[in-house]
Amino acid sequence: MKLVRYGAPGKEKPGLIDEAGMLRDLSAIINDIDANVLGRDGLARIAAINPQTLPAVAGQPRYGTPLSHVSKMICVGMNYAEHAAETNAQVPEQPVLFMKATSAIMGPNDDVIIPQGSLKTDWEVELGVVIGETARSISVENALAHVAGYLVVNDLSERAFQFDHGGQWVKGKSCDTFGPLGPCLVTTDEVPDPQNLHLWLEVNGHRYQNGHTRTMIFNVATLVSHISRYMTLLPGDVISTGTPSGVGLGQKPQIYLRPGDVIELGIDGLGRQRQQVRAHPSDEHAA
């Protein structure tokens, strides 16, 4: 299934995309797409519905994040060897973990706002993993049974905040609008192998990232198991699994986002995002 949330910010309704690509309204069946429906029983209840019996949604409504009330978003750094190399980092022996504030999460096509005074706002296409069943110290062999589905993530980053402002990477990862998710949450029955997905990203029509999840250093099952050793993973938690090479930081010379840029990105079978980049209001006023 392809589950979505659509409508104005803060007023999104749950929906699904049927096999013909038609948006169908789920609001008579469930209140929202959240922890209450992401477990096996909740998803089975939705899967049992004939989509043709659901109301079709006319027009082209805005898509919000495909799940609500995310309790935490855990990100994985340096999970592709070529990305580690382009940023002059060592290939890690264990997964590198950091958090992205959930206040950064937004819809897949909402505007990206460059933080106030930023000169180094960067892009990162990533495969997102959505937890469906509570996971606590689980084995690699059982890890994927705790996954509800997958989605596209743009793990936007401010590199000066990340590396030059002291402390942890979270400073450069958590700015408002730095976590576009979606457009849809694709359940695991449609993604038999998360290590067999092509992912890409373009800025102003130029393709900078062109990777494949088979080249991850730590695969999805390993990441879910590893993270569950250190913290309980709850239904609705999102794991962003790292980015392939081609980020702005790795270009020679380095390239960063500017107002007016257009970012487009996608993953096979999971959909695509498109974001317009805008200046922070205070910087617009100063200009």
JSON list of N, CA and C in Angstrom, two decimals, residues 106 110-123 156-161 172 174-178 203-204 255-263 275-285:
[
{"chain": "A", "resi": 106, "resn": "MET", "atom": "N", "xyz": [8.64, 18.05, 7.45]},
{"chain": "A", "resi": 106, "resn": "MET", "atom": "CA", "xyz": [7.62, 18.77, 6.68]},
{"chain": "A", "resi": 106, "resn": "MET", "atom": "C", "xyz": [7.21, 17.91, 5.49]},
{"chain": "A", "resi": 110, "resn": "ASP", "atom": "N", "xyz": [6.96, 20.94, 0.22]},
{"chain": "A", "resi": 110, "resn": "ASP", "atom": "CA", "xyz": [6.94, 22.25, 0.87]},
{"chain": "A", "resi": 110, "resn": "ASP", "atom": "C", "xyz": [8.26, 22.98, 0.64]},
{"chain": "A", "resi": 111, "resn": "ASP", "atom": "N", "xyz": [8.25, 24.29, 0.80]},
{"chain": "A", "resi": 111, "resn": "ASP", "atom": "CA", "xyz": [9.46, 25.08, 0.57]},
{"chain": "A", "resi": 111, "resn": "ASP", "atom": "C", "xyz": [10.54, 24.78, 1.61]},
{"chain": "A", "resi": 112, "resn": "VAL", "atom": "N", "xyz": [11.78, 24.72, 1.16]},
{"chain": "A", "resi": 112, "resn": "VAL", "atom": "CA", "xyz": [12.94, 24.64, 2.05]},
{"chain": "A", "resi": 112, "resn": "VAL", "atom": "C", "xyz": [13.38, 26.07, 2.36]},
{"chain": "A", "resi": 113, "resn": "ILE", "atom": "N", "xyz": [13.49, 26.39, 3.65]},
{"chain": "A", "resi": 113, "resn": "ILE", "atom": "CA", "xyz": [13.92, 27.72, 4.07]},
{"chain": "A", "resi": 113, "resn": "ILE", "atom": "C", "xyz": [15.37, 27.66, 4.51]},
{"chain": "A", "resi": 114, "resn": "ILE", "atom": "N", "xyz": [16.23, 28.42, 3.87]},
{"chain": "A", "resi": 114, "resn": "ILE", "atom": "CA", "xyz": [17.63, 28.49, 4.28]},
{"chain": "A", "resi": 114, "resn": "ILE", "atom": "C", "xyz": [17.70, 29.18, 5.64]},
{"chain": "A", "resi": 115, "resn": "PRO", "atom": "N", "xyz": [18.39, 28.58, 6.62]},
{"chain": "A", "resi": 115, "resn": "PRO", "atom": "CA", "xyz": [18.44, 29.19, 7.95]},
{"chain": "A", "resi": 115, "resn": "PRO", "atom": "C", "xyz": [19.05, 30.59, 7.92]},
{"chain": "A", "resi": 116, "resn": "GLN", "atom": "N", "xyz": [18.70, 31.37, 8.91]},
{"chain": "A", "resi": 116, "resn": "GLN", "atom": "CA", "xyz": [19.19, 32.74, 8.99]},
{"chain": "A", "resi": 116, "resn": "GLN", "atom": "C", "xyz": [20.72, 32.77, 8.96]},
{"chain": "A", "resi": 117, "resn": "GLY", "atom": "N", "xyz": [21.29, 33.51, 8.02]},
{"chain": "A", "resi": 117, "resn": "GLY", "atom": "CA", "xyz": [22.73, 33.66, 7.92]},
{"chain": "A", "resi": 117, "resn": "GLY", "atom": "C", "xyz": [23.46, 32.48, 7.33]},
{"chain": "A", "resi": 118, "resn": "SER", "atom": "N", "xyz": [22.74, 31.47, 6.87]},
{"chain": "A", "resi": 118, "resn": "SER", "atom": "CA", "xyz": [23.40, 30.26, 6.36]},
{"chain": "A", "resi": 118, "resn": "SER", "atom": "C", "xyz": [24.05, 30.50, 5.00]},
{"chain": "A", "resi": 119, "resn": "LEU", "atom": "N", "xyz": [25.24, 29.93, 4.83]},
{"chain": "A", "resi": 119, "resn": "LEU", "atom": "CA", "xyz": [25.93, 29.94, 3.54]},
{"chain": "A", "resi": 119, "resn": "LEU", "atom": "C", "xyz": [26.22, 28.53, 3.04]},
{"chain": "A", "resi": 120, "resn": "LYS", "atom": "N", "xyz": [25.87, 27.50, 3.86]},
{"chain": "A", "resi": 120, "resn": "LYS", "atom": "CA", "xyz": [26.28, 26.13, 3.53]},
{"chain": "A", "resi": 120, "resn": "LYS", "atom": "C", "xyz": [25.12, 25.15, 3.73]},
{"chain": "A", "resi": 121, "resn": "THR", "atom": "N", "xyz": [23.95, 25.47, 3.20]},
{"chain": "A", "resi": 121, "resn": "THR", "atom": "CA", "xyz": [22.83, 24.55, 3.26]},
{"chain": "A", "resi": 121, "resn": "THR", "atom": "C", "xyz": [22.97, 23.51, 2.14]},
{"chain": "A", "resi": 122, "resn": "ASP", "atom": "N", "xyz": [22.91, 22.23, 2.52]},
{"chain": "A", "resi": 122, "resn": "ASP", "atom": "CA", "xyz": [23.24, 21.12, 1.62]},
{"chain": "A", "resi": 122, "resn": "ASP", "atom": "C", "xyz": [22.06, 20.15, 1.53]},
{"chain": "A", "resi": 123, "resn": "TRP", "atom": "N", "xyz": [22.14, 19.25, 0.57]},
{"chain": "A", "resi": 123, "resn": "TRP", "atom": "CA", "xyz": [21.08, 18.27, 0.30]},
{"chain": "A", "resi": 123, "resn": "TRP", "atom": "C", "xyz": [21.60, 16.85, 0.56]},
{"chain": "A", "resi": 156, "resn": "LEU", "atom": "N", "xyz": [18.32, 17.39, 4.78]},
{"chain": "A", "resi": 156, "resn": "LEU", "atom": "CA", "xyz": [19.01, 18.67, 4.57]},
{"chain": "A", "resi": 156, "resn": "LEU", "atom": "C", "xyz": [19.93, 18.99, 5.74]},
{"chain": "A", "resi": 157, "resn": "SER", "atom": "N", "xyz": [21.03, 19.67, 5.44]},
{"chain": "A", "resi": 157, "resn": "SER", "atom": "CA", "xyz": [22.09, 19.89, 6.43]},
{"chain": "A", "resi": 157, "resn": "SER", "atom": "C", "xyz": [22.69, 21.28, 6.23]},
{"chain": "A", "resi": 158, "resn": "GLU", "atom": "N", "xyz": [22.99, 21.95, 7.34]},
{"chain": "A", "resi": 158, "resn": "GLU", "atom": "CA", "xyz": [23.76, 23.19, 7.27]},
{"chain": "A", "resi": 158, "resn": "GLU", "atom": "C", "xyz": [25.16, 22.86, 7.75]},
{"chain": "A", "resi": 159, "resn": "ARG", "atom": "N", "xyz": [26.13, 22.86, 6.82]},
{"chain": "A", "resi": 159, "resn": "ARG", "atom": "CA", "xyz": [27.45, 22.30, 7.12]},
{"chain": "A", "resi": 159, "resn": "ARG", "atom": "C", "xyz": [28.25, 23.14, 8.12]},
{"chain": "A", "resi": 160, "resn": "ALA", "atom": "N", "xyz": [28.11, 24.46, 8.11]},
{"chain": "A", "resi": 160, "resn": "ALA", "atom": "CA", "xyz": [28.82, 25.26, 9.10]},
{"chain": "A", "resi": 160, "resn": "ALA", "atom": "C", "xyz": [28.26, 24.98, 10.50]},
{"chain": "A", "resi": 161, "resn": "PHE", "atom": "N", "xyz": [26.93, 24.91, 10.61]},
{"chain": "A", "resi": 161, "resn": "PHE", "atom": "CA", "xyz": [26.32, 24.58, 11.90]},
{"chain": "A", "resi": 161, "resn": "PHE", "atom": "C", "xyz": [26.77, 23.19, 12.36]},
{"chain": "A", "resi": 172, "resn": "GLY", "atom": "N", "xyz": [23.31, 21.13, 12.88]},
{"chain": "A", "resi": 172, "resn": "GLY", "atom": "CA", "xyz": [23.25, 21.36, 11.44]},
{"chain": "A", "resi": 172, "resn": "GLY", "atom": "C", "xyz": [22.18, 20.57, 10.73]},
{"chain": "A", "resi": 174, "resn": "SER", "atom": "N", "xyz": [18.84, 20.02, 12.18]},
{"chain": "A", "resi": 174, "resn": "SER", "atom": "CA", "xyz": [17.50, 20.17, 12.76]},
{"chain": "A", "resi": 174, "resn": "SER", "atom": "C", "xyz": [16.82, 21.48, 12.46]},
{"chain": "A", "resi": 175, "resn": "CYS", "atom": "N", "xyz": [17.36, 22.27, 11.55]},
{"chain": "A", "resi": 175, "resn": "CYS", "atom": "CA", "xyz": [16.71, 23.54, 11.23]},
{"chain": "A", "resi": 175, "resn": "CYS", "atom": "C", "xyz": [15.31, 23.29, 10.67]},
{"chain": "A", "resi": 176, "resn": "ASP", "atom": "N", "xyz": [14.43, 24.26, 10.86]},
{"chain": "A", "resi": 176, "resn": "ASP", "atom": "CA", "xyz": [13.08, 24.14, 10.31]},
{"chain": "A", "resi": 176, "resn": "ASP", "atom": "C", "xyz": [13.15, 23.85, 8.81]},
{"chain": "A", "resi": 177, "resn": "THR", "atom": "N", "xyz": [12.28, 22.96, 8.35]},
{"chain": "A", "resi": 177, "resn": "THR", "atom": "CA", "xyz": [12.13, 22.51, 6.95]},
{"chain": "A", "resi": 177, "resn": "THR", "atom": "C", "xyz": [13.24, 21.57, 6.50]},
{"chain": "A", "resi": 178, "resn": "PHE", "atom": "N", "xyz": [14.10, 21.10, 7.40]},
{"chain": "A", "resi": 178, "resn": "PHE", "atom": "CA", "xyz": [15.23, 20.25, 7.01]},
{"chain": "A", "resi": 178, "resn": "PHE", "atom": "C", "xyz": [14.90, 18.76, 7.01]},
{"chain": "A", "resi": 203, "resn": "VAL", "atom": "N", "xyz": [19.53, 19.22, -8.48]},
{"chain": "A", "resi": 203, "resn": "VAL", "atom": "CA", "xyz": [19.33, 20.63, -8.13]},
{"chain": "A", "resi": 203, "resn": "VAL", "atom": "C", "xyz": [19.33, 21.41, -9.44]},
{"chain": "A", "resi": 204, "resn": "ASN", "atom": "N", "xyz": [18.24, 22.12, -9.69]},
{"chain": "A", "resi": 204, "resn": "ASN", "atom": "CA", "xyz": [18.08, 22.90, -10.93]},
{"chain": "A", "resi": 204, "resn": "ASN", "atom": "C", "xyz": [18.31, 22.03, -12.16]},
{"chain": "A", "resi": 255, "resn": "ILE", "atom": "N", "xyz": [29.41, 23.31, -3.51]},
{"chain": "A", "resi": 255, "resn": "ILE", "atom": "CA", "xyz": [28.21, 24.00, -3.99]},
{"chain": "A", "resi": 255, "resn": "ILE", "atom": "C", "xyz": [27.14, 23.88, -2.91]},
{"chain": "A", "resi": 256, "resn": "TYR", "atom": "N", "xyz": [26.49, 24.99, -2.60]},
{"chain": "A", "resi": 256, "resn": "TYR", "atom": "CA", "xyz": [25.42, 24.96, -1.60]},
{"chain": "A", "resi": 256, "resn": "TYR", "atom": "C", "xyz": [24.16, 25.61, -2.14]},
{"chain": "A", "resi": 257, "resn": "LEU", "atom": "N", "xyz": [23.05, 25.34, -1.49]},
{"chain": "A", "resi": 257, "resn": "LEU", "atom": "CA", "xyz": [21.76, 25.81, -1.95]},
{"chain": "A", "resi": 257, "resn": "LEU", "atom": "C", "xyz": [21.62, 27.32, -1.78]},
{"chain": "A", "resi": 258, "resn": "ARG", "atom": "N", "xyz": [20.93, 27.92, -2.74]},
{"chain": "A", "resi": 258, "resn": "ARG", "atom": "CA", "xyz": [20.67, 29.36, -2.74]},
{"chain": "A", "resi": 258, "resn": "ARG", "atom": "C", "xyz": [19.18, 29.61, -2.99]},
{"chain": "A", "resi": 259, "resn": "PRO", "atom": "N", "xyz": [18.65, 30.75, -2.56]},
{"chain": "A", "resi": 259, "resn": "PRO", "atom": "CA", "xyz": [17.24, 31.05, -2.84]},
{"chain": "A", "resi": 259, "resn": "PRO", "atom": "C", "xyz": [16.95, 30.95, -4.33]},
{"chain": "A", "resi": 260, "resn": "GLY", "atom": "N", "xyz": [15.83, 30.35, -4.65]},
{"chain": "A", "resi": 260, "resn": "GLY", "atom": "CA", "xyz": [15.43, 30.15, -6.04]},
{"chain": "A", "resi": 260, "resn": "GLY", "atom": "C", "xyz": [15.78, 28.80, -6.60]},
{"chain": "A", "resi": 261, "resn": "ASP", "atom": "N", "xyz": [16.70, 28.06, -5.95]},
{"chain": "A", "resi": 261, "resn": "ASP", "atom": "CA", "xyz": [17.03, 26.72, -6.41]},
{"chain": "A", "resi": 261, "resn": "ASP", "atom": "C", "xyz": [15.82, 25.80, -6.28]},
{"chain": "A", "resi": 262, "resn": "VAL", "atom": "N", "xyz": [15.81, 24.76, -7.12]},
{"chain": "A", "resi": 262, "resn": "VAL", "atom": "CA", "xyz": [14.77, 23.74, -7.06]},
{"chain": "A", "resi": 262, "resn": "VAL", "atom": "C", "xyz": [15.44, 22.39, -6.86]},
{"chain": "A", "resi": 263, "resn": "ILE", "atom": "N", "xyz": [15.03, 21.69, -5.79]},
{"chain": "A", "resi": 263, "resn": "ILE", "atom": "CA", "xyz": [15.55, 20.36, -5.49]},
{"chain": "A", "resi": 263, "resn": "ILE", "atom": "C", "xyz": [14.51, 19.33, -5.91]},
{"chain": "A", "resi": 275, "resn": "GLN", "atom": "N", "xyz": [11.22, 20.53, -4.02]},
{"chain": "A", "resi": 275, "resn": "GLN", "atom": "CA", "xyz": [11.22, 21.66, -3.09]},
{"chain": "A", "resi": 275, "resn": "GLN", "atom": "C", "xyz": [11.81, 22.91, -3.73]},
{"chain": "A", "resi": 276, "resn": "GLN", "atom": "N", "xyz": [11.13, 24.01, -3.53]},
{"chain": "A", "resi": 276, "resn": "GLN", "atom": "CA", "xyz": [11.65, 25.33, -3.89]},
{"chain": "A", "resi": 276, "resn": "GLN", "atom": "C", "xyz": [12.43, 25.86, -2.69]},
{"chain": "A", "resi": 277, "resn": "VAL", "atom": "N", "xyz": [13.61, 26.41, -2.94]},
{"chain": "A", "resi": 277, "resn": "VAL", "atom": "CA", "xyz": [14.45, 26.93, -1.87]},
{"chain": "A", "resi": 277, "resn": "VAL", "atom": "C", "xyz": [14.19, 28.42, -1.72]},
{"chain": "A", "resi": 278, "resn": "ARG", "atom": "N", "xyz": [13.96, 28.84, -0.46]},
{"chain": "A", "resi": 278, "resn": "ARG", "atom": "CA", "xyz": [13.69, 30.25, -0.19]},
{"chain": "A", "resi": 278, "resn": "ARG", "atom": "C", "xyz": [14.64, 30.76, 0.88]},
{"chain": "A", "resi": 279, "resn": "ALA", "atom": "N", "xyz": [14.87, 32.06, 0.86]},
{"chain": "A", "resi": 279, "resn": "ALA", "atom": "CA", "xyz": [15.68, 32.69, 1.90]},
{"chain": "A", "resi": 279, "resn": "ALA", "atom": "C", "xyz": [14.90, 32.76, 3.20]},
{"chain": "A", "resi": 280, "resn": "HIS", "atom": "N", "xyz": [15.63, 32.80, 4.31]},
{"chain": "A", "resi": 280, "resn": "HIS", "atom": "CA", "xyz": [14.99, 33.04, 5.60]},
{"chain": "A", "resi": 280, "resn": "HIS", "atom": "C", "xyz": [14.37, 34.44, 5.57]},
{"chain": "A", "resi": 281, "resn": "PRO", "atom": "N", "xyz": [13.17, 34.61, 6.15]},
{"chain": "A", "resi": 281, "resn": "PRO", "atom": "CA", "xyz": [12.51, 35.93, 6.10]},
{"chain": "A", "resi": 281, "resn": "PRO", "atom": "C", "xyz": [13.40, 37.08, 6.56]},
{"chain": "A", "resi": 282, "resn": "SER", "atom": "N", "xyz": [14.21, 36.86, 7.58]},
{"chain": "A", "resi": 282, "resn": "SER", "atom": "CA", "xyz": [15.06, 37.96, 8.07]},
{"chain": "A", "resi": 282, "resn": "SER", "atom": "C", "xyz": [16.12, 38.33, 7.04]},
{"chain": "A", "resi": 283, "resn": "ASP", "atom": "N", "xyz": [16.61, 37.33, 6.29]},
{"chain": "A", "resi": 283, "resn": "ASP", "atom": "CA", "xyz": [17.61, 37.61, 5.27]},
{"chain": "A", "resi": 283, "resn": "ASP", "atom": "C", "xyz": [16.96, 38.26, 4.06]},
{"chain": "A", "resi": 284, "resn": "GLU", "atom": "N", "xyz": [15.71, 37.88, 3.75]},
{"chain": "A", "resi": 284, "resn": "GLU", "atom": "CA", "xyz": [14.99, 38.55, 2.66]},
{"chain": "A", "resi": 284, "resn": "GLU", "atom": "C", "xyz": [14.81, 40.03, 2.99]},
{"chain": "A", "resi": 285, "resn": "HIS", "atom": "N", "xyz": [14.45, 40.32, 4.24]},
{"chain": "A", "resi": 285, "resn": "HIS", "atom": "CA", "xyz": [14.22, 41.71, 4.65]},
{"chain": "A", "resi": 285, "resn": "HIS", "atom": "C", "xyz": [15.53, 42.51, 4.59]}
]
